Coordinates of C-alpha atoms in Angstrom, one line a residue:
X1 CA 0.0 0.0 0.0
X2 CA 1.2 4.0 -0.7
X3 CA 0.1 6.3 1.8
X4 CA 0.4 9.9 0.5
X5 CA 0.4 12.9 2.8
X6 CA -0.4 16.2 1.8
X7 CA 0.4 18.3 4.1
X8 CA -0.5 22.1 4.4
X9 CA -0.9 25.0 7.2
X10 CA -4.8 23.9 8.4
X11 CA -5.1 20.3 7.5
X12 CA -2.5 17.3 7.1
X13 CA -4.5 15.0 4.7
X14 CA -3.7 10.8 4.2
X15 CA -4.9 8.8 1.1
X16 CA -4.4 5.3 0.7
X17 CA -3.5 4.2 -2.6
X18 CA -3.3 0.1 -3.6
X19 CA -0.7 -1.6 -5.9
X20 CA -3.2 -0.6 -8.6
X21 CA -2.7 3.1 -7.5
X22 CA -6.6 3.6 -6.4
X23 CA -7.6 5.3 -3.2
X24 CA -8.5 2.3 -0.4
X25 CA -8.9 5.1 1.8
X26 CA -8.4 8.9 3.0
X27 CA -9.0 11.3 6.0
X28 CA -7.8 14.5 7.3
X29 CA -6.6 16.2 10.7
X30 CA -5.6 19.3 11.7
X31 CA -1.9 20.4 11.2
X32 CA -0.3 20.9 14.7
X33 CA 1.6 24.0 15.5
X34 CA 2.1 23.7 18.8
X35 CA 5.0 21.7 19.0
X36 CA 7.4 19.6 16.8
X37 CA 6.5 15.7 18.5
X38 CA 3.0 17.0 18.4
X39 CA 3.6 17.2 14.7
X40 CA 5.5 14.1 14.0
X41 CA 2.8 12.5 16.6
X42 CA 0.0 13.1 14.2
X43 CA 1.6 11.6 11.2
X44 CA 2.7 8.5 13.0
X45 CA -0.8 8.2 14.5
X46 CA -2.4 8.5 11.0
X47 CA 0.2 5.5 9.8
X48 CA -0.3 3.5 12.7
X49 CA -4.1 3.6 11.6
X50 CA -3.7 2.8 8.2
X51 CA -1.2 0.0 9.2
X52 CA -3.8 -1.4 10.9
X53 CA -6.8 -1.2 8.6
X54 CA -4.5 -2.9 5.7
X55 CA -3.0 -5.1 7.9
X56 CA 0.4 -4.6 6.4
X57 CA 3.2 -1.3 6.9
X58 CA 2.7 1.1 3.5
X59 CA 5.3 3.3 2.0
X60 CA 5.5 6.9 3.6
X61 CA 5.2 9.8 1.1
X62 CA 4.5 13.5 2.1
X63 CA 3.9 16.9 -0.1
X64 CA 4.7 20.0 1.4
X65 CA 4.6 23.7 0.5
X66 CA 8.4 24.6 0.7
X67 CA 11.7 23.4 0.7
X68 CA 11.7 19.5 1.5
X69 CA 15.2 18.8 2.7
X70 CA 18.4 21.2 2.4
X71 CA 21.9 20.2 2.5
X72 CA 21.6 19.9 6.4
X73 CA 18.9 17.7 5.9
X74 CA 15.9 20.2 7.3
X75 CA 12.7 21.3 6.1
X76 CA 11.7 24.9 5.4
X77 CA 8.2 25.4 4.9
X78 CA 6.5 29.0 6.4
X79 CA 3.5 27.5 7.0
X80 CA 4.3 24.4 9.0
X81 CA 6.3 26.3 12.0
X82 CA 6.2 23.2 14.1
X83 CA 8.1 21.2 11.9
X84 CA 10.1 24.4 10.0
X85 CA 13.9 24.0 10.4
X86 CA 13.4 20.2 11.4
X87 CA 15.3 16.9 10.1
X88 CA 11.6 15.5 9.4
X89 CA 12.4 12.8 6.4
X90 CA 15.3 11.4 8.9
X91 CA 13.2 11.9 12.3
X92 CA 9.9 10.8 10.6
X93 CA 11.5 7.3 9.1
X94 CA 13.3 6.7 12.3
X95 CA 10.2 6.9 13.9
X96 CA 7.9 4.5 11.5
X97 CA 11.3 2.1 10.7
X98 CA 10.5 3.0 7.0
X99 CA 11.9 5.1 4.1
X100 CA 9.7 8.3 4.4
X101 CA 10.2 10.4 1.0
X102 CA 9.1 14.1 0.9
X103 CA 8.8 16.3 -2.0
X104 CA 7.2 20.1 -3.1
X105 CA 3.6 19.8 -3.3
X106 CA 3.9 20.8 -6.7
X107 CA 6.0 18.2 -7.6
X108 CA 3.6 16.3 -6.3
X109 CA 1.1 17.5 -8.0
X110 CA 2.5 17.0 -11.4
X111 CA 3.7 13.4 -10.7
X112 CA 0.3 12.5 -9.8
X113 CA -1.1 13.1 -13.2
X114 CA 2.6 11.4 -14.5
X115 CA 0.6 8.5 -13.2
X116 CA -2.7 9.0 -14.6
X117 CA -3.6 6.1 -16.7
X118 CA -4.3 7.9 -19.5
X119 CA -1.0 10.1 -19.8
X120 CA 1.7 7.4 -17.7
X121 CA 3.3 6.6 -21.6
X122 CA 4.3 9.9 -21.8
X123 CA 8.3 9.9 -21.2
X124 CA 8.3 13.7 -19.9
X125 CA 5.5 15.6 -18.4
X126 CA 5.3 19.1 -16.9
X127 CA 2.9 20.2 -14.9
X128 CA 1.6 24.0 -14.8
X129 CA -0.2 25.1 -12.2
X130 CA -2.0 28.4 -13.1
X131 CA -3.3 29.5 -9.4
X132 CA -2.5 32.1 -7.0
X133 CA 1.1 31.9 -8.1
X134 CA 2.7 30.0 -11.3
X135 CA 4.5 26.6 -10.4
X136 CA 4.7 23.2 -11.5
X137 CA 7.0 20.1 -11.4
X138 CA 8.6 17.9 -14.7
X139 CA 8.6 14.3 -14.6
X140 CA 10.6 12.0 -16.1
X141 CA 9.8 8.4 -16.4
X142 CA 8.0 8.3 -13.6
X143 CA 9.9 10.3 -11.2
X144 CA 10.1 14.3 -10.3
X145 CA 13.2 16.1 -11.2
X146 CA 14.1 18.0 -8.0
X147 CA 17.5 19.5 -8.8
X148 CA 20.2 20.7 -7.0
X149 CA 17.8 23.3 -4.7
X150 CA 14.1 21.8 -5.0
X151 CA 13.3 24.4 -7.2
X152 CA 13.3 22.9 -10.5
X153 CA 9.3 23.6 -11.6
X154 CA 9.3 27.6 -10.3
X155 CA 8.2 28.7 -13.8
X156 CA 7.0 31.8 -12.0
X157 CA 10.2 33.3 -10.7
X158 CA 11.2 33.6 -14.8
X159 CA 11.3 37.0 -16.0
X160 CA 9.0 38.2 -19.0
X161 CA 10.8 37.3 -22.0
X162 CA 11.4 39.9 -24.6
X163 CA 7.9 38.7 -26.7
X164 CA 5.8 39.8 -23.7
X165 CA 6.6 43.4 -23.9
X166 CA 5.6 43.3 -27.2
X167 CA 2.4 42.0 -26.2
X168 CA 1.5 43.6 -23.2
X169 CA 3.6 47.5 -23.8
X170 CA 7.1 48.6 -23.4
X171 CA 6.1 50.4 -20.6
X172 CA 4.7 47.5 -18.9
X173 CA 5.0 48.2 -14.7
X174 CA 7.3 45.0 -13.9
X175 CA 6.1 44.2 -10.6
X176 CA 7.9 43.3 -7.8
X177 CA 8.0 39.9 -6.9
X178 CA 7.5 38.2 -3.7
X179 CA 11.0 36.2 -4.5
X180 CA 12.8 39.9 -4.4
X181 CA 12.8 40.6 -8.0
X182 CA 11.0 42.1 -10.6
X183 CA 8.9 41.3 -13.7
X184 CA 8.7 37.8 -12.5
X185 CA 5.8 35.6 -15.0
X186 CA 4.1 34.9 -11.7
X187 CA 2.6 38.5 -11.6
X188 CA 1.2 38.3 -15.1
X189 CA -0.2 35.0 -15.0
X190 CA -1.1 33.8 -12.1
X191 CA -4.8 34.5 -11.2
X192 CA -4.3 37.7 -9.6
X193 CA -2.2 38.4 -12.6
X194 CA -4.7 37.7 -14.4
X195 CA -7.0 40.5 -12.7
X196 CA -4.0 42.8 -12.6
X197 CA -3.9 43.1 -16.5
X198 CA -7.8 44.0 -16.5
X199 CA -6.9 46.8 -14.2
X200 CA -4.0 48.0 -15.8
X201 CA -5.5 48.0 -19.1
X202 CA -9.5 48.8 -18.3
X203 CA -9.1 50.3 -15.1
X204 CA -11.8 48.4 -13.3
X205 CA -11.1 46.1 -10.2
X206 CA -12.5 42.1 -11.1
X207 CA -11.6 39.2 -9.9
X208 CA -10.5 36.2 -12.4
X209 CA -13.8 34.7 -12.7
X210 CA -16.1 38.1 -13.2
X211 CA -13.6 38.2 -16.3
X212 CA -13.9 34.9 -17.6
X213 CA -18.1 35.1 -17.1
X214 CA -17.7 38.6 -19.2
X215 CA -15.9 36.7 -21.8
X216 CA -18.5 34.0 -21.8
X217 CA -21.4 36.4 -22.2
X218 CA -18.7 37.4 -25.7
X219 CA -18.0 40.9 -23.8
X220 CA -15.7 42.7 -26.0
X221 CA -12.9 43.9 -23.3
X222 CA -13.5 40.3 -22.4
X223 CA -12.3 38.7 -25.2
X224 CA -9.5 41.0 -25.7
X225 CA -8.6 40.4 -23.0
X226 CA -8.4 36.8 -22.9
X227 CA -6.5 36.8 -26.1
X228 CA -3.7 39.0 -24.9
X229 CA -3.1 37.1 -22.1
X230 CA -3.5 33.6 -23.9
X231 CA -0.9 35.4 -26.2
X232 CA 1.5 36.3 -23.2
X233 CA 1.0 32.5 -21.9
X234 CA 2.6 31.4 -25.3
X235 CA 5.2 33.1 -25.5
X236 CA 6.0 32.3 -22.1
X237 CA 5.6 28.9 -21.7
X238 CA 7.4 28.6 -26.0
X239 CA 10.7 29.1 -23.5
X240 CA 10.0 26.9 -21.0
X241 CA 9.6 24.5 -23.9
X242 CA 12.7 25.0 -26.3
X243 CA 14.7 24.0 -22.9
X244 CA 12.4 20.9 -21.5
X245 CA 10.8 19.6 -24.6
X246 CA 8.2 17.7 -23.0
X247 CA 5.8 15.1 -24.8
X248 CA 2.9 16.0 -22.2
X249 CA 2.0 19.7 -20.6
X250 CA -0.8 19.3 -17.8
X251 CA -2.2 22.4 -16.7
X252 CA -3.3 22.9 -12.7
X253 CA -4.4 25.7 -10.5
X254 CA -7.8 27.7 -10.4
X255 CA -7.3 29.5 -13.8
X256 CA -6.9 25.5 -15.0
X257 CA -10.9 25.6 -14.9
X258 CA -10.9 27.8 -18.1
X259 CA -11.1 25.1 -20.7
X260 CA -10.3 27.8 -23.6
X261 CA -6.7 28.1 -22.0
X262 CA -5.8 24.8 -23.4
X263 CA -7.3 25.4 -26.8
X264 CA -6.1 29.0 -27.4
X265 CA -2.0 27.8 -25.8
X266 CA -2.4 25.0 -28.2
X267 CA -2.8 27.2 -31.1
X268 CA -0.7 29.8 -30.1
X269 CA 2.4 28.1 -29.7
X270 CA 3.8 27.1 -32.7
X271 CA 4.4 30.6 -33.8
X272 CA 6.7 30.5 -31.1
X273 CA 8.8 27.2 -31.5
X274 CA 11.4 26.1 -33.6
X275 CA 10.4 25.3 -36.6
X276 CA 11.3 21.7 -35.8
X277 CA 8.7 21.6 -32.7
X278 CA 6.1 20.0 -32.3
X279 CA 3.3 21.2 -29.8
X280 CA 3.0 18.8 -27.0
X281 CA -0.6 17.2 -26.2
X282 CA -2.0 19.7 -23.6
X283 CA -4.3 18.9 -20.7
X284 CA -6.4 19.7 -17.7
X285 CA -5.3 18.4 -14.9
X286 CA -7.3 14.7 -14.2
X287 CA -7.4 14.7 -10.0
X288 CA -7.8 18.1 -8.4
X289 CA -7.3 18.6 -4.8
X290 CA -6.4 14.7 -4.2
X291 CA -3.3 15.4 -6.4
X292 CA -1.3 16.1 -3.4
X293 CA -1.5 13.6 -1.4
X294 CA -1.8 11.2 -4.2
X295 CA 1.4 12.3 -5.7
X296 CA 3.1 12.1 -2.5
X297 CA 2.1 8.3 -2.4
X298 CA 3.7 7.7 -5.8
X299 CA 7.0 9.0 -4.6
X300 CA 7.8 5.6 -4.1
X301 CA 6.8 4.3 -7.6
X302 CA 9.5 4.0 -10.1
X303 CA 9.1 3.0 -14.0
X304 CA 11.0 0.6 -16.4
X305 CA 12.7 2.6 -18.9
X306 CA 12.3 -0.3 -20.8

């Protein structure tokens, strides 16, 4: 059995997952933040349950929002303050007598629809996730690519290439970035990037999905809207591209829910590829919230390369 955690600043949640990767079984407690055994308590409570339920000790995997393990072997996460600054891979397998894995919730996310049924041929996927911020994770057979730092996936923190001031102005504001920078994609595509453009270019405060209804209902400023910003997507995600080359692009996060995304960023790109490119299959993601914790779970999945 695969137990996945997903693990956030309200609510640490377990699925079980069988050999065949379908959920047995799932709940969810409150994330502790009073103390660091309080916190490593709850997950070995939630283990020892499910141990007991399938009669047998699953695999540990957990998703979290932050830095999984550094060079000192600690965990930095802002919203988990309990367990912030902790050893919790080594502390947490120590406990259980098991390999525990941990990886970014985003890379999490993306593996999970790696092993959809309908997409686990594809050799190397990446996952966008179009939410609050701009994220995302790239598998490779099977398996997230984590890199030297964790941060492989933080499509976001790239700055607007040199297409997107042709699109959106010269004069473009280039926002600064919660990372310390400026002009970071995350501000322009995001879903409060989203909103952002409509004010800087109409001048009237809406929220992401007061747009899209607009453009639904064919509102003029709606659709052109939607087209420059499908048109900034292109261009931006034509890079990220030309250097990964993936066979499969699955698109997460709130703005995700906009099925024209997917159309529009299908046609779109080619003008923006070499010649030689071809535009990968693009899709929604397939599992939604349970993609978490049921990425976390296939952390300890691997693929033949055969």
């Amino acid at each position: 059995m695969y137990y996945g955690f997903d693990i956030g600043g309200s609510k640490i949640a377990l699925g079980v997952y069988d050999e065949a990767r379908r959920l047995q079984w799932q709940t969810r407690v409150p994330t502790p933040h009073d103390s660091y055994d309080n916190f490593l308590e709850a997950l070995c409570a939630l283990v020892d349950d499910a141990d007991r339920r399938f009669g047998k000790a699953g695999s540990v995997g957990i998703g979290i929002p932050g830095i999984p393990e550094t060079d000192a072997g600690l965990l930095y996460a802002a919203n988990l303050p309990a367990a912030s600054g902790r050893a919790v891979r080594r502390d947490l397998s120590a406990r259980l007598g098991r390999d525990v894995r941990i990886d970014n919730d985003a890379n999490c996310f993306a593996l999970s629809e790696a092993w959809d049924e309908a997409f686990r041929a594809y050799p190397v996927v990446m996952g966008l996730i179009l939410g609050t911020g701009v994220g995302g994770g790239i598998i490779v057979d099977g398996a997230p690519v984590t890199g030297r730092n964790f941060i492989t996936g933080e499509f976001g923190h790239i700055r607007l290439p040199v297409d997107a001031l042709a699109i959106l102005g010269r004069d473009i504001p280039l926002i600064r970035c919660g990372c310390g920078q400026h002009g970071c994609i995350e501000n322009y595509l995001s879903g409060r990037g989203f909103a952002w453009l409509w004010q800087h270019f109409y001048h009237e405060s809406l929220e992401a999905p007061e747009i899209i209804a607009r453009w639904q209902r064919n509102d003029a400023q709606a659709k052109a809207h939607v087209e420059r910003y499908t048109d900034l997507l292109a261009v931006c995600v034509a890079s990220l591209l030309t250097v990964l080359d993936p066979h499969l692009i699955v698109l997460g996060g709130g703005l995700s829910a906009f099925t024209h995304l997917t159309a529009a960023l299908t046609a779109k790109l080619p003008a923006h590829l070499l010649p030689v490119a071809k535009v990968p299959r693009i899709e929604q993601a397939r599992h939604g919230d349970a993609g978490g914790m049921r990425g976390a779970a296939f952390l300890h999945l691997t693929r033949s390369r055969s």
